[in-house]
Amino acid sequence: MRLSSFFMPTLKETPTEAQIVSHRLMLRAGMIRQTSAGIYAWLPLGHRVLKKIEQIVREEQNAAGAQELLMPTIQSADLWRESGRYDDYGKEMLRITDRHDRDMLFGPTNEEMITDIFRTFVKSYRQLPLNLYHIQWKFRDEIRPRFGIMRGREFLMKDAYSFDIDPASARRSYQKMFLAYLRTFARLGLKAIPMRADTGPIGGDLSHEFIILAETGESGVFCHKDWMDLDVLKNAPGFDDDLQPFFDATTAIYAATDEKHDAANCPVGEADLVSARGIEVGHIFNFGTKYSKPMNAVVAGPNGESIPVEMGSYGIGVSRLMGAIIEASHDDNGIIWPDSVAPFNVGLINLKVGDSETDRVCLDLYGKLQAAGLDVAYDDRDERPGAKFADMDLIGVPWQLVVGPRGLKSGVVELKRRATGVKEELSVDAALAKLTA
């Protein structure tokens, strides 16, 4: 992508309304624009990152055996009345009446709708286990939306729903999603700690939140200091293996949200206990027959008996993840994206647009890098070098390849790693080989 034609409205000054780092940097980098309280338009740069995060989430769900579908944002209130949640959910639910005076709502979650889909088509235990997921926009009418996309009213979520014949099978489905979440966050360059958590309005008796430690976190969390350096996936099993030992070993290391932490009876001594702020990026629930019984989601068992299915729900805040990554990975100059989700892999900086040799080398590199499958941000704008460097640091491109007349006279270009700031001078061929290795 040539930056001379790329819509990237960066800002030099920090917007006054932005209170936390991720909000400030997303606005300054031209990734989002607020359209109303807690609702944002995703501009091209932000949208590129959002889609890459979404794809990693999708790949790990598929690897765990979940199947993707897509449910609508607008739901019938009748389904929520069946489950008993319509009147219980509160003002966070946006209730709508259509032109035929039917009660509708903008879905904050999808337990009722997926249960209705399931009960319509699945009739036998032989069709289980089943895990269905979608990635869809949600709306919750937060009373005080703040912190940009971290606590907005409209947000992108991955929701998965498991259906099993008995509690033992449901626990295995829960453990598969537990592992899938750890794998997902690791691929995103994040240390997400699974913590026992309250189930809230979703319901159920088993729940874990996946928490990123950050000073700007919305809630207090507690964990054993061993979590700080733990490679939780070092000896992780595959999805087809026995997951119980891994699940037991991982959850045995103390970690709890504020609501679940009992200071008087904490099993961890004060010297080993870490108290911090955390950002929730995922939440999983095992809620048994909370929805299947009232909504009559039953299957015929081995002896023909009618059995309400055991269910679980598994959410990841896809759009929120972008803010969490920035909170965890930035410096004074801007964002430091992990390679896996960066909007571009390489920022190619032409220091003197109009110089024939510099233009020639840049165009040659641009073509070869793209041919190698890399996303390239080619800064061919007629701007000062300082402005180009500042923008590349701000938007967080992992590699910066700098080409200018002075370096070319000596036969070299400069390659900079954004995360470390380390620069090296290499021949054009050597730089190309390193980036395409």
Coordinates of C-alpha atoms in Angstrom, one line a residue:
M1 CA 0.0 0.0 0.0
R2 CA 1.3 3.4 -1.0
L3 CA 0.9 5.8 1.9
S4 CA 0.4 8.7 -0.5
S5 CA -3.0 7.2 -1.4
F6 CA -3.8 5.4 1.9
F7 CA -6.5 6.9 4.1
M8 CA -4.6 7.3 7.4
P9 CA -5.6 10.5 9.2
T10 CA -2.9 10.6 11.9
L11 CA -2.9 13.3 14.6
K12 CA 0.1 15.1 16.0
E13 CA -1.6 16.1 19.3
T14 CA -3.2 13.8 21.8
P15 CA -7.0 14.1 21.9
T16 CA -8.2 15.5 25.2
E17 CA -11.0 12.9 25.5
A18 CA -8.6 9.9 25.5
Q19 CA -7.8 8.8 29.0
I20 CA -5.8 5.6 28.4
V21 CA -2.9 4.7 26.1
S22 CA -4.8 2.5 23.7
H23 CA -7.5 5.1 23.1
R24 CA -4.9 7.9 22.6
L25 CA -2.8 5.9 20.2
M26 CA -5.7 4.5 18.2
L27 CA -7.0 8.0 17.6
R28 CA -3.6 9.5 16.9
A29 CA -2.8 6.6 14.4
G30 CA -6.0 7.2 12.5
M31 CA -7.4 3.7 13.3
I32 CA -10.8 4.7 14.7
R33 CA -13.2 7.6 14.8
Q34 CA -15.9 8.1 17.4
T35 CA -19.3 8.5 15.8
S36 CA -21.3 8.7 19.1
A37 CA -20.7 7.8 22.8
G38 CA -19.1 4.3 22.9
I39 CA -19.5 3.7 19.1
Y40 CA -16.6 3.9 16.6
A41 CA -16.0 3.7 12.9
W42 CA -13.0 1.5 12.1
L43 CA -10.8 3.3 9.6
P44 CA -8.6 1.3 7.2
L45 CA -5.5 1.0 9.4
G46 CA -7.6 -0.2 12.4
H47 CA -9.7 -2.5 10.2
R48 CA -6.6 -4.3 8.9
V49 CA -5.5 -5.1 12.5
L50 CA -9.1 -6.1 13.5
K51 CA -9.3 -8.6 10.6
K52 CA -6.0 -10.1 11.5
I53 CA -7.0 -10.6 15.1
E54 CA -10.3 -12.1 14.0
Q55 CA -8.5 -14.5 11.7
I56 CA -6.3 -15.9 14.5
V57 CA -9.3 -16.3 16.7
R58 CA -11.1 -18.1 13.9
E59 CA -8.2 -20.5 13.1
E60 CA -7.9 -21.6 16.8
Q61 CA -11.7 -22.1 17.0
N62 CA -11.5 -24.3 13.9
A63 CA -8.6 -26.2 15.2
A64 CA -10.5 -27.0 18.4
G65 CA -13.4 -28.5 16.3
A66 CA -15.8 -25.6 16.5
Q67 CA -17.9 -24.8 13.4
E68 CA -18.5 -21.2 12.2
L69 CA -22.0 -19.8 11.4
L70 CA -23.3 -16.3 11.5
M71 CA -26.3 -15.2 13.5
P72 CA -28.1 -11.8 13.1
T73 CA -27.6 -8.8 15.4
I74 CA -31.4 -8.3 15.8
Q75 CA -33.2 -10.9 17.9
S76 CA -36.8 -11.6 18.8
A77 CA -37.6 -10.8 22.4
D78 CA -39.8 -14.0 22.5
L79 CA -36.7 -16.2 22.7
W80 CA -35.4 -14.2 25.7
R81 CA -38.7 -14.5 27.4
E82 CA -38.5 -18.3 27.0
S83 CA -35.2 -18.4 28.8
G84 CA -36.4 -15.9 31.5
R85 CA -33.7 -13.4 30.8
Y86 CA -35.6 -10.7 28.9
D87 CA -36.8 -8.8 32.1
D88 CA -33.6 -9.7 34.1
Y89 CA -31.0 -8.4 31.7
G90 CA -31.3 -4.7 32.6
K91 CA -31.0 -1.4 30.7
E92 CA -27.8 -2.6 29.0
M93 CA -30.0 -4.4 26.5
L94 CA -31.2 -2.2 23.6
R95 CA -34.9 -3.0 23.2
I96 CA -36.6 -2.3 19.9
T97 CA -40.1 -2.4 18.5
D98 CA -40.4 -3.1 14.8
R99 CA -43.1 -1.6 12.5
H100 CA -45.5 -4.5 13.3
D101 CA -45.1 -3.8 17.1
R102 CA -43.1 -6.9 17.7
D103 CA -40.6 -6.7 20.5
M104 CA -37.0 -7.1 19.3
L105 CA -33.6 -6.4 20.7
F106 CA -30.0 -5.7 19.5
G107 CA -28.2 -8.8 20.8
P108 CA -25.8 -8.4 23.7
T109 CA -25.2 -12.2 23.5
N110 CA -26.6 -15.2 21.7
E111 CA -27.4 -18.1 24.1
E112 CA -31.1 -18.0 23.3
M113 CA -30.7 -17.8 19.5
I114 CA -28.2 -20.6 19.3
T115 CA -30.3 -22.8 21.5
D116 CA -33.3 -22.2 19.2
I117 CA -31.2 -23.1 16.2
F118 CA -29.9 -26.3 17.9
R119 CA -33.3 -27.5 19.1
T120 CA -34.7 -27.1 15.5
F121 CA -32.2 -29.4 13.9
V122 CA -30.4 -31.6 16.4
K123 CA -32.6 -34.5 17.7
S124 CA -30.2 -37.3 18.7
Y125 CA -27.3 -37.8 21.0
R126 CA -25.4 -39.3 18.0
Q127 CA -25.1 -35.7 16.6
L128 CA -23.2 -34.6 19.7
P129 CA -20.8 -33.2 20.8
L130 CA -21.4 -30.0 18.8
N131 CA -19.7 -26.6 19.1
L132 CA -21.0 -23.7 17.0
Y133 CA -19.5 -20.2 16.9
H134 CA -19.8 -16.9 15.1
I135 CA -17.9 -13.6 15.1
Q136 CA -20.5 -10.8 15.2
W137 CA -21.1 -7.2 16.4
K138 CA -22.8 -6.8 19.8
F139 CA -24.4 -3.9 21.6
R140 CA -24.6 -3.3 25.3
D141 CA -25.8 0.1 26.3
E142 CA -23.2 0.9 28.9
I143 CA -24.2 3.7 31.3
R144 CA -20.7 5.3 31.0
P145 CA -18.9 4.1 27.9
R146 CA -15.2 5.0 28.3
F147 CA -11.6 4.1 27.4
G148 CA -12.3 4.0 23.7
I149 CA -12.9 0.5 22.4
M150 CA -12.1 -1.1 25.7
R151 CA -15.5 -0.2 27.1
G152 CA -17.6 0.8 24.2
R153 CA -21.3 0.1 23.5
E154 CA -20.8 -1.6 20.1
F155 CA -18.1 -4.3 19.9
L156 CA -17.0 -7.3 17.9
M157 CA -17.2 -10.6 19.7
K158 CA -16.5 -14.3 19.0
D159 CA -19.1 -16.4 20.7
A160 CA -19.0 -20.2 20.8
Y161 CA -21.6 -22.5 22.2
S162 CA -21.1 -26.2 23.0
F163 CA -23.7 -28.9 23.3
D164 CA -23.1 -32.2 25.0
I165 CA -25.0 -35.2 26.2
D166 CA -23.7 -35.3 29.8
P167 CA -21.7 -33.3 32.3
A168 CA -18.5 -35.2 31.7
S169 CA -18.6 -34.5 28.0
A170 CA -19.5 -30.9 28.7
R171 CA -16.4 -30.6 30.9
R172 CA -14.2 -31.8 28.0
S173 CA -15.7 -29.3 25.7
Y174 CA -15.0 -26.6 28.3
Q175 CA -11.4 -27.8 28.5
K176 CA -10.9 -27.7 24.8
M177 CA -12.0 -24.1 24.7
F178 CA -9.8 -23.4 27.7
L179 CA -6.8 -24.7 25.7
A180 CA -7.9 -22.9 22.5
Y181 CA -8.0 -19.6 24.3
L182 CA -4.5 -20.0 25.7
R183 CA -3.3 -20.8 22.2
T184 CA -5.1 -17.8 20.7
F185 CA -3.7 -15.3 23.2
A186 CA -0.2 -16.6 22.8
R187 CA -0.4 -16.2 19.0
L188 CA -1.4 -12.6 19.7
G189 CA 1.7 -12.0 21.8
L190 CA -0.3 -11.7 25.0
K191 CA 0.1 -13.4 28.4
A192 CA -3.5 -14.1 29.3
I193 CA -4.0 -15.6 32.8
P194 CA -7.1 -17.8 33.3
M195 CA -8.9 -16.8 36.5
R196 CA -11.8 -18.3 38.3
A197 CA -14.7 -15.8 37.8
D198 CA -18.3 -15.0 38.5
T199 CA -20.7 -16.2 35.9
G200 CA -22.9 -13.0 36.0
P201 CA -26.0 -12.8 33.8
I202 CA -24.8 -15.7 31.6
G203 CA -25.3 -18.2 34.4
G204 CA -23.7 -21.5 35.4
D205 CA -21.3 -22.8 38.0
L206 CA -18.0 -22.9 36.2
S207 CA -16.4 -19.9 34.7
H208 CA -12.9 -18.5 33.8
E209 CA -11.9 -15.0 32.7
F210 CA -8.7 -14.6 30.7
I211 CA -7.0 -11.5 32.0
I212 CA -4.1 -9.4 30.6
L213 CA -2.3 -7.6 33.4
A214 CA -2.2 -3.8 32.8
E215 CA -2.1 -0.7 34.9
T216 CA -5.2 0.6 33.1
G217 CA -7.2 -2.6 33.8
E218 CA -10.8 -2.2 34.8
S219 CA -10.7 -4.5 37.8
G220 CA -8.4 -5.9 40.5
V221 CA -6.9 -9.3 40.1
F222 CA -4.7 -11.6 42.2
C223 CA -2.4 -14.4 41.1
H224 CA 0.7 -16.4 42.2
K225 CA 3.9 -14.8 41.1
D226 CA 4.7 -18.0 39.2
W227 CA 2.4 -16.8 36.5
M228 CA 4.8 -13.9 35.6
D229 CA 7.3 -16.2 33.9
L230 CA 5.2 -19.3 33.2
D231 CA 5.1 -20.7 29.6
V232 CA 1.7 -22.2 30.0
L233 CA 1.8 -23.9 26.6
K234 CA 5.3 -25.5 27.0
N235 CA 3.9 -29.0 27.6
A236 CA 0.3 -28.4 26.4
P237 CA -1.6 -31.4 25.0
G238 CA -3.3 -31.6 21.6
F239 CA -7.1 -31.2 21.3
D240 CA -7.6 -35.0 20.9
D241 CA -5.5 -35.8 24.1
D242 CA -6.7 -36.2 27.6
L243 CA -7.0 -32.5 28.7
Q244 CA -7.9 -33.1 32.3
P245 CA -4.3 -33.2 33.6
F246 CA -3.3 -30.0 31.8
F247 CA -6.5 -28.2 33.0
D248 CA -5.9 -29.3 36.6
A249 CA -2.2 -28.3 36.6
T250 CA -2.9 -24.9 35.0
T251 CA -5.9 -24.0 37.2
A252 CA -4.0 -25.2 40.3
I253 CA -1.7 -22.1 40.1
Y254 CA -3.7 -19.5 42.0
A255 CA -5.4 -16.8 40.0
A256 CA -8.7 -15.1 40.8
T257 CA -10.6 -12.0 40.0
D258 CA -11.6 -9.5 42.7
E259 CA -15.0 -11.1 43.1
K260 CA -13.5 -14.6 43.7
H261 CA -10.5 -13.6 45.8
D262 CA -10.9 -14.1 49.6
A263 CA -8.0 -12.4 51.3
A264 CA -8.7 -14.1 54.6
N265 CA -8.5 -17.6 53.1
C266 CA -6.1 -17.1 50.2
P267 CA -3.8 -20.1 49.8
V268 CA -0.9 -18.0 48.6
G269 CA 1.4 -16.2 51.1
E270 CA 1.8 -12.5 50.8
A271 CA 5.3 -12.7 49.5
D272 CA 4.2 -14.8 46.5
L273 CA 0.9 -13.0 45.8
V274 CA 0.7 -10.5 42.9
S275 CA -2.0 -7.9 43.2
A276 CA -2.6 -6.0 39.9
R277 CA -5.1 -4.5 37.5
G278 CA -6.4 -6.6 34.7
I279 CA -8.1 -6.4 31.3
E280 CA -10.6 -9.1 30.5
V281 CA -10.2 -10.4 26.9
G282 CA -12.1 -13.7 27.1
H283 CA -14.7 -15.4 29.3
I284 CA -15.8 -19.0 29.2
F285 CA -18.8 -20.6 31.0
N286 CA -20.2 -24.0 31.6
F287 CA -23.8 -23.6 32.5
G288 CA -25.3 -27.0 32.2
T289 CA -29.0 -27.0 31.4
K290 CA -29.8 -23.4 32.3
Y291 CA -31.0 -22.7 28.7
S292 CA -31.8 -26.2 27.4
K293 CA -34.4 -27.0 30.0
P294 CA -36.6 -23.8 29.8
M295 CA -36.2 -23.8 26.0
N296 CA -36.7 -27.5 25.6
A297 CA -33.5 -28.2 23.8
V298 CA -33.5 -32.0 24.2
V299 CA -32.1 -35.0 22.3
A300 CA -33.1 -38.6 22.2
G301 CA -30.6 -40.6 24.4
P302 CA -29.2 -44.1 23.8
N303 CA -32.4 -45.6 25.2
G304 CA -34.7 -43.2 23.5
E305 CA -35.2 -41.1 26.6
S306 CA -35.5 -37.3 26.2
I307 CA -32.3 -35.6 27.6
P308 CA -31.8 -31.8 28.0
V309 CA -28.3 -31.0 26.6
E310 CA -25.5 -29.7 28.7
M311 CA -24.3 -26.3 27.3
G312 CA -21.3 -24.0 27.5
S313 CA -20.6 -20.5 26.2
Y314 CA -17.2 -19.0 25.2
G315 CA -16.6 -15.4 24.4
I316 CA -13.6 -13.4 23.1
G317 CA -13.7 -9.7 22.7
V318 CA -12.1 -9.4 19.3
S319 CA -12.2 -5.6 19.1
R320 CA -11.3 -5.2 22.7
L321 CA -8.2 -7.4 22.1
M322 CA -6.8 -4.6 19.9
G323 CA -6.9 -2.2 22.8
A324 CA -5.4 -4.8 25.2
I325 CA -2.5 -5.5 22.8
I326 CA -1.7 -1.8 22.6
E327 CA -1.9 -1.4 26.4
A328 CA 0.6 -4.3 26.7
S329 CA 2.9 -3.3 23.9
H330 CA 3.7 0.4 23.3
D331 CA 6.3 3.0 24.1
D332 CA 6.5 6.8 24.1
N333 CA 6.6 6.9 20.3
G334 CA 3.6 4.7 19.6
I335 CA 2.3 1.2 19.2
I336 CA 4.5 -1.9 19.0
W337 CA 2.4 -4.5 17.2
P338 CA 3.3 -8.2 17.4
D339 CA 4.1 -9.5 13.9
S340 CA 1.0 -11.7 13.9
V341 CA -1.5 -8.8 13.8
A342 CA 0.5 -5.8 12.6
P343 CA -1.4 -3.8 9.9
F344 CA 1.7 -4.1 7.7
N345 CA 4.8 -6.3 8.0
V346 CA 7.2 -3.8 6.6
G347 CA 7.3 0.0 6.4
L348 CA 9.4 1.0 3.4
I349 CA 10.5 4.6 3.8
N350 CA 11.7 6.6 0.8
L351 CA 13.8 9.4 2.2
K352 CA 13.9 11.5 -1.0
V353 CA 10.9 11.0 -3.3
G354 CA 11.9 12.3 -6.8
D355 CA 15.5 11.1 -6.6
S356 CA 15.6 8.6 -9.5
E357 CA 17.9 6.0 -7.9
T358 CA 16.1 6.1 -4.6
D359 CA 12.7 5.8 -6.3
R360 CA 14.0 2.9 -8.5
V361 CA 15.3 0.9 -5.5
C362 CA 12.2 1.6 -3.5
L363 CA 9.9 0.4 -6.3
D364 CA 12.0 -2.7 -6.8
L365 CA 11.9 -3.5 -3.1
Y366 CA 8.2 -2.8 -2.9
G367 CA 7.5 -5.2 -5.7
K368 CA 9.8 -8.0 -4.4
L369 CA 8.5 -7.7 -0.8
Q370 CA 4.9 -7.9 -2.0
A371 CA 5.7 -10.9 -4.2
A372 CA 7.1 -12.6 -1.2
G373 CA 3.7 -12.3 0.5
L374 CA 4.4 -9.4 2.8
D375 CA 2.1 -6.5 3.5
V376 CA 4.1 -3.4 2.8
A377 CA 3.4 0.2 3.7
Y378 CA 5.4 2.2 1.1
D379 CA 5.9 5.7 2.4
D380 CA 6.2 7.6 -0.9
R381 CA 4.8 10.8 0.5
D382 CA 6.5 14.1 -0.1
E383 CA 7.1 14.6 3.6
R384 CA 10.1 15.4 5.8
P385 CA 12.1 12.2 6.9
G386 CA 11.3 13.0 10.6
A387 CA 7.6 13.0 9.9
K388 CA 7.9 9.6 8.1
F389 CA 9.9 8.1 11.0
A390 CA 7.4 9.4 13.5
D391 CA 4.4 8.0 11.6
M392 CA 6.0 4.6 11.2
D393 CA 6.8 4.4 14.9
L394 CA 3.3 5.6 15.8
I395 CA 1.4 3.0 13.7
G396 CA 3.8 0.3 15.0
V397 CA 5.0 -1.5 11.8
P398 CA 7.4 -4.3 13.0
W399 CA 10.1 -3.6 10.4
Q400 CA 11.2 -0.3 8.9
L401 CA 13.3 -0.4 5.8
V402 CA 14.8 3.1 5.1
V403 CA 16.2 3.9 1.7
G404 CA 17.9 7.2 0.9
P405 CA 20.5 8.7 -1.6
R406 CA 23.3 8.8 1.0
G407 CA 23.0 5.2 2.0
L408 CA 22.6 4.0 -1.6
K409 CA 25.9 5.7 -2.5
S410 CA 27.6 3.4 0.0
G411 CA 25.6 0.4 -1.2
V412 CA 23.4 0.1 2.0
V413 CA 19.9 0.6 3.3
E414 CA 18.9 0.8 7.0
L415 CA 16.7 -1.9 8.6
K416 CA 15.1 -1.1 12.0
R417 CA 13.2 -3.5 14.3
R418 CA 10.4 -1.5 15.9
A419 CA 10.2 -3.6 19.1
T420 CA 13.8 -3.1 20.0
G421 CA 14.8 0.0 18.2
V422 CA 17.9 -1.9 16.8
K423 CA 19.1 -0.6 13.5
E424 CA 21.5 -2.1 11.0
E425 CA 23.0 -1.2 7.7
L426 CA 22.7 -3.9 5.1
S427 CA 23.0 -4.3 1.3
V428 CA 19.7 -4.1 -0.5
D429 CA 19.9 -7.9 -1.2
A430 CA 20.7 -8.7 2.4
A431 CA 17.9 -6.6 3.7
L432 CA 15.5 -8.2 1.3
A433 CA 16.7 -11.7 2.3
K434 CA 16.3 -11.0 6.0
L435 CA 12.7 -9.7 5.6
T436 CA 11.6 -12.6 3.3
A437 CA 13.4 -15.4 5.2

